[in-house]
């Protein structure tokens, strides 16, 4: 099955870095042992698009990636403002909070953390990457990555989290900066290499 193209690009970008092992599409949902569980509300799973671990540096944070491949881009300011204060406002056919349920709902946050522990074992540090096509308009990352509510929900559940928003251009630029005559190991990096060789970029 083909993954979302942004998921595959981001996966390739991650695993092309030394020591990174990654896995795609980790399902998670609240379970009955989580306080507040309601089967009628929590029966449909969400997923972690990419989960990654640095095998060279055991002290490095676990990496989780959420991909939003919206063609119009991602308005970081809008989501930072509305995920908490206007969470039921619909965008893309569903309430805005459901696009980032692990950031704003404690039950889903606990399920998210539990799912990661099931894959990698106990951990205390997490680097949460939001991979996007581009920023929409003049919005920037700072309000989103420094959002106190997002940081707090993880802290209260025992996880020291940092956030990053990563654009397609940033991934491509990082590959361009290292590309040489050695064949790149992933499809995305190889495509960038061929486009550069062909004078397209």
Backbone as a ProteinNet text record, in pm:
[ID]
protein_1_A
[PRIMARY]
XXXXXXXXXXXXXXXXXXXXXXXXXXXXXXXXXXXXXXXXXXXXXXXXXXXXXXXXXXXXXXXXXXXXXXXXXXXXXXXXXXXXXXXXXXXXXXXXXXXXXXXXXXXXXXXXXXXXXXXXXXXXXXXXXXXXXXXXXXXXXXXXXXXXXXXXXXXXXXXXXXXXXXXXXXXXXXXXXXXXXXXXXXXXXXXXXXXXXXXXX
[TERTIARY]
84.2	0	87.5	59.1	134.4	91.8	189.9	161.6	131.8	77.2	67.9	206.4	214.8	345.5	429.2	366.4	443.1	495.5	416.4	465	588.8	582.4	695.5	818.3	798.9	910.8	975.5	892.4	945.7	1013.5	954.5	1016.9	1155	1161.9	1290	1390.8	1344.8	1433.4	1488.3	1403.3	1447.6	1548.5	1514.4	1600.9	1729.3	1739.3	1865.2	1966.5	1923.4	2013.2	2073.5	2198.2	2268.6	2193.8	2176.9	2125.9	1976.1	1901.7	1757	1682.9	1605.3	1513.9	1372.3	1289.8	1155.2	1051.6	929.8	816.7	697.7	620	505.7	374.8	285	143.8	123.5	149.2	126.5	-13.4	-102.9	-239	-241.6	-328.7	-349.7	-491.7	-542.4	-671.5	-677.4	-761.4	-774.9	-819.9	-774.1	-812.7	-885.6	-949.9	-1039.3	-967.8	-835.4	-761.7	-731.2	-762.1	-739.5	-863.6	-843.1	-954.1	-1028.2	-1159.2	-1241	-1272.5	-1222.7	-1249	-1398.7	-1440.4	-1580.6	-1581.1	-1629.8	-1622.2	-1690.6	-1799.3	-1871.7	-1793.6	-1705.3	-1626.8	-1487.8	-1438.1	-1296.4	-1272.5	-1369.6	-1356.5	-1280.2	-1273.3	-1207.2	-1063.7	-964.3	-825.4	-778.4	-677.9	-600.7	-467.5	-372.6	-242.6	-130.2	-14.1	110.2	167.1	182.4	224.9	362.2	456.6	591.6	641.6	701.5	766.2	910.5	1004.8	1145.9	1229	1339.8	1431.2	1574.3	1660.4	1802.5	1873.2	1921.1	1985.1	2129.8	2187.7	2325.7	2332.3	2236.4	2234.5	2111.5	2125.8	2010.9	1947.1	2023.1	1969.8	1889.2	1892.3	1819	1668.9	1591.8	1446	1387.7	1278.3	1198.8	1137.9	1125.9	1069.4	932.3	832.8	702.4	671.7	611.1	583.5	436	375.5	241	253.3	194.7	205.2	72.9	80.2	-37	-3.1	-45.5	-5.6	-107.4	-154.3	-253.7	-189	-249.9	-190.6	-183.9	-277.6	-277.8	-176.7	-119.3	-23.5	-87.6	-7.6	-51.3	-43.7	-156.7	-162.1	-135.6	-10.9	29.1	-37.2	-50.8	-113.9	-260.2	-330.1	-472.4	-492.1	-413.8	-429.9	-388.6	-283.2	-240.6	-348.7	-416.5	-520.2	-649	-685.5	-818.5	-824.8	-714.3	-718.2	-766.9	-736.5	-778.7	-908.9	-914	-1025.7	-1149	-1130.7	-1242.8	-1235.8	-1218.8	-1181.4	-1287.1	-1413.2	-1518.7	-1546	-1474.9	-1488.2	-1444.8	-1524.1	-1493.6	-1394.3	-1301.6	-1208.8	-1180.6	-1192.1	-1171.6	-1273.7	-1395	-1502.4	-1507.9	-1423.1	-1429.1	-1382.9	-1419.6	-1376.9	-1225.2	-1180.4	-1038.2	-952.4	-1004.8	-923.2	-890.7	-974.3	-950.4	-833.3	-785.2	-665.3	-540.1	-550.5	-436.3	-484.2	-558.5	-624.7	-526	-406.6	-308.1	-247.3	-269.1	-215.7	-313.9	-441.4	-541.8	-635.8	-634.9	-726.8	-644.7	-662.2	-577.5	-590.7	-711.8	-731.6	-657.2	-665.6	-594.2	-443.6	-401.6	-258.6	-201.5	-274.6	-230.3	-224.2	-322.7	-322.5	-205.2	-174.4	-61.2	69.5	88.9	210.3	219.7	108.2	105.9	142.9	93.5	124.1	273.1	333.2	477.3	555.2	515.1	583.3	572	460.6	444.6	544.2	587.6	681.1	827	858.5	1000	1038.9	943.5	972.1	954.9	997.2	983.9	1065.6	1012.7	1084.5	1035.1	1118.1	1079.7	1086.8	1162.1	1181.4	1123.3	1048	984.2	1005.5	1042.8	1049	935.9	837.1	715.7	734.7	740.3	759.8	627.4	591.3	476.4	531	516.6	564.3	452.8	484.3	384.1	438.5	348.9	393.2	463.6	398.2	450.4	364.9	406.9	323.6	222.5	101.8	-1.3	12.8	16.5	24.3	148.6	129.3	240.5	256.8	186	195.7	335.2	375	505.3	492.5	601.7	597.3	587.8	628.9	660.9	543.7	427.2	313.3	272.5	288.5	250.5	352.4	479.8	580.9	603	566	581.5	448.6	345.1	212.5	214	182.8	188.5	95.7	-20.7	-116.9	-64.8	-0.4	55.8	168.4	253.5	364.8	315.1	211.7	160.5	99.9	23.5	-45.7	54.5	166.7	270.3	342.6	374.6	445.7	366.5	235.6	151.8	143.3	174.1	174.6	315.8	411.9	547.1	640.8	607.3	689.8	741.9	872.8	938	936.6	855.1	834.2	888.4	939.9	973.2	900	872.1	797	878.7	854.6	918.4	820.1	814	738.9	840.4	824.7	921.7	853.2	905.5	846	915.7	846.9	906.6	1034.3	1032.9	1151.4	1269.7	1244.1	1353.7	1413.4	1328.6	1380.4	1461.9	1408.3	1478.8	1611	1610.5	1733.5	1840.5	1799	1898.4	1960.8	1883.2	1937.2	2027.5	1985.4	2067.5	2202.9	2203.7	2328	2429.2	2381.8	2476.1	2495.6	2415.1	2419	2553	2607.8	2730.4	2711.7	2820.2	2808.3	2773.9	2769.4	2731.1	2580.3	2538.9	2396.9	2323	2219.1	2140.5	2060.2	2038.3	1978.1	1825.3	1757.7	1611.5	1552.3	1426.9	1361.7	1356.5	1318.8	1306.5	1441.8	1543.6	1676.3	1732.1	1704.6	1750.7	1681.1	1552.3	1480.4	1542.4	1572.2	1636.8	1771.1	1845.4	1976.4	1964	1865.6	1846.5	1799.4	1708.8	1661.7	1776	1865.3	1981	2073.3	2098.4	2185.7	2127.8	1994.2	1928.5	1910	1955.9	1945.9	1808.8	1720.6	1585.5	1586.7	1669.8	1684.5	1832.2
-119.7	0	124.5	219	343.6	433.1	491.5	584.3	722.2	809.6	950.1	996.3	1071.8	1106.5	1187.2	1276.3	1351.7	1260	1161.2	1062.8	991.9	948.9	875.5	964.5	1089.1	1182.4	1205.6	1225.9	1252.9	1129.3	1013.7	887.8	873.6	896	886.8	986.1	1106.6	1209.5	1166.7	1109	1064.2	950.7	846.1	727.7	749.2	858.2	889.1	950.4	978.9	1033.1	919.1	935	825.9	775.1	644.7	581.4	583.5	641.1	654.3	531.8	471	363.3	417.6	396.5	455.1	352.8	376.5	290	378	335.7	412.9	363.6	459.2	431.8	340.2	397	328.5	365.8	270.7	297.8	319	409.8	425.7	473.1	432.6	480.8	454.6	527.7	504.4	361.2	310.9	177.1	187.2	78.1	79.5	111.5	93.7	121.2	269.7	352.2	496.7	562.7	639.4	706.4	797.3	782.4	861.9	792.6	671	595.8	575.4	596.3	576.6	506.5	384.8	305.1	372.7	443.2	508.1	625.7	686.1	800.7	761	648.9	617.4	488.1	445.6	316.9	326.2	445.7	462.2	510	436.1	473.9	591.9	659.2	755.4	687.2	760.4	697.3	798.5	746.4	822.4	796.9	900.9	880.5	814.6	865.3	807.2	809.2	700.3	692.2	652.1	723.3	697.7	701.8	629.6	621.1	626.7	696.2	703.1	584.3	492	370.9	394.4	505.6	537.7	608	695.6	775.5	740.2	650.7	609.3	723.4	831.4	944.3	1041.1	1022.5	1113.3	1094.7	1200.9	1188.4	1093.6	1029.2	957.3	1060.8	1025.9	1117	1066.5	1151.8	1120.3	1226.2	1183.4	1275.3	1269.1	1386.5	1402.5	1476.9	1424.3	1484.8	1548.8	1673.1	1743.8	1793.4	1717.3	1747	1835.2	1937.1	2026.8	2116.1	2119.8	2193.4	2343.5	2394.9	2538.5	2574.9	2475	2499.5	2489.6	2513.6	2500.5	2636	2680	2807.4	2781.5	2792.9	2759.3	2850.1	2978	3071.4	3034.7	3001.7	2967.1	2844	2741.1	2618.5	2639	2714.1	2740	2812.7	2906.4	2984.5	2905.2	2822.5	2761.2	2619.5	2549	2412.2	2406	2509.1	2512.2	2589.9	2712	2801.8	2777.4	2711.8	2693.3	2552.9	2453.8	2318.8	2247.5	2288.9	2221.6	2285.7	2393	2455.5	2355.5	2341.1	2240.5	2292.9	2206	2232.1	2098.1	2094.6	1969.2	1862.6	1904.8	1809.8	1749.7	1797.2	1746.8	1855.1	1842.7	1942.5	1958.3	2080.4	2110.5	2029.4	2000.7	1929.4	1787.3	1729.6	1591.8	1580.3	1692.8	1690.2	1672.9	1709.9	1701.3	1656.2	1548.8	1508.5	1480.9	1430.5	1399.2	1523.5	1640.7	1765.4	1836.9	1802.8	1883	1803.1	1671	1586.9	1489.8	1495.8	1417.1	1266.9	1219.3	1075.8	1030.6	1110	1075.9	1093.3	1189.2	1205.9	1084	1034.5	914.2	794.2	782.9	672.9	684.5	806.4	834.6	791.5	832.8	797.3	646	585.1	439.8	364.8	410.2	345.7	353.8	468.8	483.2	389.5	382.1	292	146.7	110.9	-25.5	-56.6	47.9	29.3	39	133.6	162	135.8	103.6	90.1	223.3	227.7	349.8	463.4	583	700.7	822.4	926	1050.6	1171.4	1158.3	1271.6	1240.1	1335.9	1320.4	1446.6	1427.9	1538.9	1518.9	1607.1	1596.9	1684.1	1619.6	1690.7	1697	1815.8	1834.5	1862.4	1766.7	1782.6	1841.6	1949.2	2020.4	2050.1	2082.9	2123.4	2258.7	2353.9	2489.7	2561.2	2679	2762.8	2838.7	2850.2	2927	3074.1	3157.9	3301.9	3340.9	3428.8	3481.1	3409.6	3300.4	3231	3172.8	3158.1	3098.1	2997.6	2932.6	2817.6	2853.4	2973.3	2997.6	2979.6	3031.2	3018.1	2872.5	2793.7	2651.9	2572.8	2586.2	2502.6	2543	2665.2	2711.4	2720.5	2657.2	2664.7	2600.2	2678.2	2629.5	2511.2	2512.2	2403.6	2271.6	2276.7	2154.7	2100.1	2189.7	2148.5	2092.2	2155.6	2117.7	1978.5	1943.7	1814.7	1699.3	1715.6	1612.3	1612.1	1730.4	1739	1673.6	1697.9	1639.8	1487.5	1434.9	1289.5	1231.9	1309.9	1259	1263.9	1342.5	1347.1	1489	1498.3	1624.4	1634.4	1723.6	1729.5	1858.6	1849	1966.2	1951.7	2065.5	2065	2128.1	2080.4	2134.8	2126.9	2231.4	2225	2218.3	2119	2088.2	2096.4	2180.1	2195.7	2107.1	2083.8	2008.2	2075.6	2208.2	2280.9	2258.2	2257.9	2235.1	2096	1997.1	1861.7	1855.3	1914	1911.5	1986.4	2101.7	2180.2	2103.7	2032	1957.5	1846.1	1787	1684.4	1747.8	1860.2	1930.3	1969.2	2009.3	2055.1	1943.5	1819	1708.8	1624.2	1648.9	1563.2	1573.7	1456.4	1449	1339.4	1281.1	1178.6	1040.7	1027.5	900.3	882	763.5	737.2	746.5	827.8	842.5	714.5	680.9	551.8	547	661.9	661.4	723.6	691.9	741.3	893.6	956.1	1101.7	1167.9	1120.8	1180.4	1155.9	1038.3	1007.8	1097.8	1124.6	1215.1	1354.3	1404	1535.2	1534	1424.5	1411.6	1415.6	1344.6	1340.5	1476.3	1542	1674.4	1775.2	1762.6	1852.1	1823.2	1696.2	1658.6	1704.5	1705.2	1746.4	1896.1	1971.4	2116.1	2171.3	2086.9	2132.3	2216.1	2177.4	2253.8	2280.1
0	0	0	-87.3	-90.8	24.7	91.8	199.4	139.7	221.5	185.4	141.3	31.7	-23.9	74.9	152.5	250.9	361	400.5	497.7	444.3	318.3	261.4	248.5	207.2	196.4	332.2	433.8	567.3	624.3	601.2	643.3	578.1	447.4	377.1	432.5	459.5	514.8	650.7	733.6	865.6	856.5	781.2	781	701.8	627.5	559.5	655	777.6	878.9	960.8	1005.2	1073.4	1196.6	1204.5	1325.2	1344.3	1251	1271.2	1217.1	1304.4	1265.8	1278.9	1177.8	1178.8	1135.1	1179.5	1146.6	1110.9	1013.4	965.1	1026	1049.6	1081.7	1202.3	1318.6	1445.5	1495	1499.9	1545.5	1696.7	1740.7	1884.7	1911.8	2026.6	2074.8	2224.5	2296.8	2440.9	2469.5	2583	2627.4	2760.5	2798.2	2914.4	3044.9	3049.8	3173.4	3191.9	3093.4	3103.5	3162.2	3269.3	3336.9	3239.6	3233.2	3143	3011.9	2995.1	2871.9	2850.5	2727.6	2689.5	2554.4	2551.2	2429	2311	2335.6	2225.6	2167.3	2247	2201.5	2152.7	2199.2	2179.8	2103.6	2024.5	1955.4	1823.2	1764.7	1635	1656.6	1607.8	1633.9	1549.7	1601.9	1524.8	1494.7	1437.5	1416.5	1424.1	1462.5	1456.9	1318	1238.9	1100.3	1092.4	1172	1175.2	1319.2	1361.3	1491.8	1467.8	1528.4	1500.3	1627.4	1621.6	1735	1683.7	1759.3	1725.9	1790.1	1709.2	1760.4	1801.8	1759.4	1795.5	1929.9	1954.5	2077.6	2160	2258.5	2339.7	2418.2	2441.6	2518.3	2432.5	2302.3	2213.1	2230.7	2214.6	2227	2122.6	2158.1	2059.5	1965	1838.5	1739.1	1695.2	1705.9	1647.2	1542.3	1433.7	1323.1	1286.1	1278.9	1224.5	1092.5	987	854.4	813.4	767.1	715.4	575	475.2	337.3	266.3	337.1	279.6	174.3	55.5	-55.7	-29.2	47.7	77.8	185.3	248.9	355.6	492.9	594.4	733.4	801.5	857.2	928.1	1075.9	1115.4	1252.4	1354.9	1323	1416.2	1439.4	1332.8	1342.7	1430.4	1406.6	1484.8	1629.3	1651.9	1789.2	1867.7	1804.3	1871.1	1891.4	1795.2	1796	1851.8	1857.2	1908	2052.1	2129.3	2269.6	2286.3	2233.5	2263.3	2176.2	2063	1969.7	1909.8	1995.7	1953.5	1869	1880.9	1804.9	1669	1638	1506.1	1399.1	1293.7	1192.2	1089.1	1054.6	945.1	877.4	747.4	675.9	709.5	747.9	772.5	910.7	1002.1	1139.1	1235.3	1364.5	1462.2	1461.9	1478.3	1465.4	1562.5	1684.2	1782.1	1736.8	1650.7	1606.7	1509.6	1457.9	1374.8	1460.8	1588.1	1679.8	1817.2	1822.5	1947.6	2059.9	2027	2131	2194.9	2134	2189	2280.1	2272.4	2343.4	2431.6	2420.4	2497.3	2582	2713.2	2802.7	2779.3	2754.5	2732.1	2606.2	2501.2	2378.4	2394.7	2474.7	2500.5	2571.9	2672	2743	2648.8	2560.5	2463.8	2367.2	2325.8	2237.2	2302.9	2427.6	2501.6	2521.6	2558	2579.8	2452.3	2338.7	2211.7	2179.9	2207.8	2184.8	2276.2	2403	2496.6	2452.2	2393.9	2343.1	2231.7	2160.3	2048.9	2091.5	2180.3	2209.9	2354.6	2440.4	2582.5	2654.6	2778.7	2857.4	2796.4	2803.8	2755	2831.3	2837.5	2903.3	2810.2	2700.1	2609.9	2472.2	2421.6	2290.8	2208	2083.4	1988.2	1888	1892.9	1811.4	1687.9	1572.2	1446.1	1370.4	1328.8	1240.4	1100.7	1010.2	873.1	787.6	715.6	636	496.4	405.9	272.9	279.3	345.4	358.4	461.8	502.2	588	502.3	553.6	484.2	518.7	417.3	440	517.4	613.7	692.8	826.6	845.2	973.9	991.5	1116.4	1144	1257.2	1288.5	1378.7	1525.7	1564.6	1705.1	1800.9	1767.4	1858.5	1876.2	1770.7	1777.8	1859.2	1826.9	1893.4	2038.6	2073.7	2212.2	2286.1	2233.6	2294.8	2433.3	2534.9	2673	2697.5	2635.5	2656.5	2600.7	2484.2	2425.5	2513.2	2560.8	2646.5	2778.6	2832.5	2965	2966.1	2862.9	2864.1	2865.8	2796.4	2800.5	2934.7	2984.9	3112.2	3223.9	3227.2	3332.1	3321	3204.1	3185.2	3178.9	3230.8	3252.3	3134.1	3031.2	2910.9	2887.5	2868.8	2833	2680.4	2627.7	2483.3	2424.2	2304	2223.4	2089.9	2027.1	1901.6	1789.3	1669.4	1549.7	1434.5	1353.3	1227.8	1114.1	1029.4	924.5	788.6	700	567.4	464.4	353.7	243.6	196.1	186.9	140.8	234	364.2	459	441.8	419.6	396.8	268.2	161.3	33	41.5	108.3	121.9	198.2	303.5	381.8	298.7	209	119.6	14.4	-41.2	-140.2	-82.9	42.7	105	124.3	124.2	144	18.7	-85	-202.9	-275	-308.1	-387.3	-491.1	-538	-641.4	-586.2	-453.9	-393.6	-406.4	-449.4	-468	-335.5	-330.5	-208.1	-181.3	-52.3	-18.8	-22.1	-28.1	-21.9	-148.4	-175.4	-296.9	-301.4	-189.2	-186.2	-208.8	-136.5	-151.1	-291.2	-345.8	-481.5	-583.4	-564.9	-654.3	-651	-532.1	-519.9	-591.7	-575	-639	-791.6	-845.9	-990.9	-1043.7	-970.5	-1012.2	-1012.5	-914.9	-911.9	-1029.6	-1055.1	-1166.3	-1299.9	-1309.6	-1433.1	-1447.1	-1348.1	-1354.4	-1323.6	-1271.3	-1238.2	-1111.9	-1016.2	-891.2	-863.3
[MASK]
+++++++++++++++++++++++++++++++++++++++++++++++++++++++++++++++++++++++++++++++++++++++++++++++++++++++++++++++++++++++++++++++++++++++++++++++++++++++++++++++++++++++++++++++++++++++++++++++++++++++++

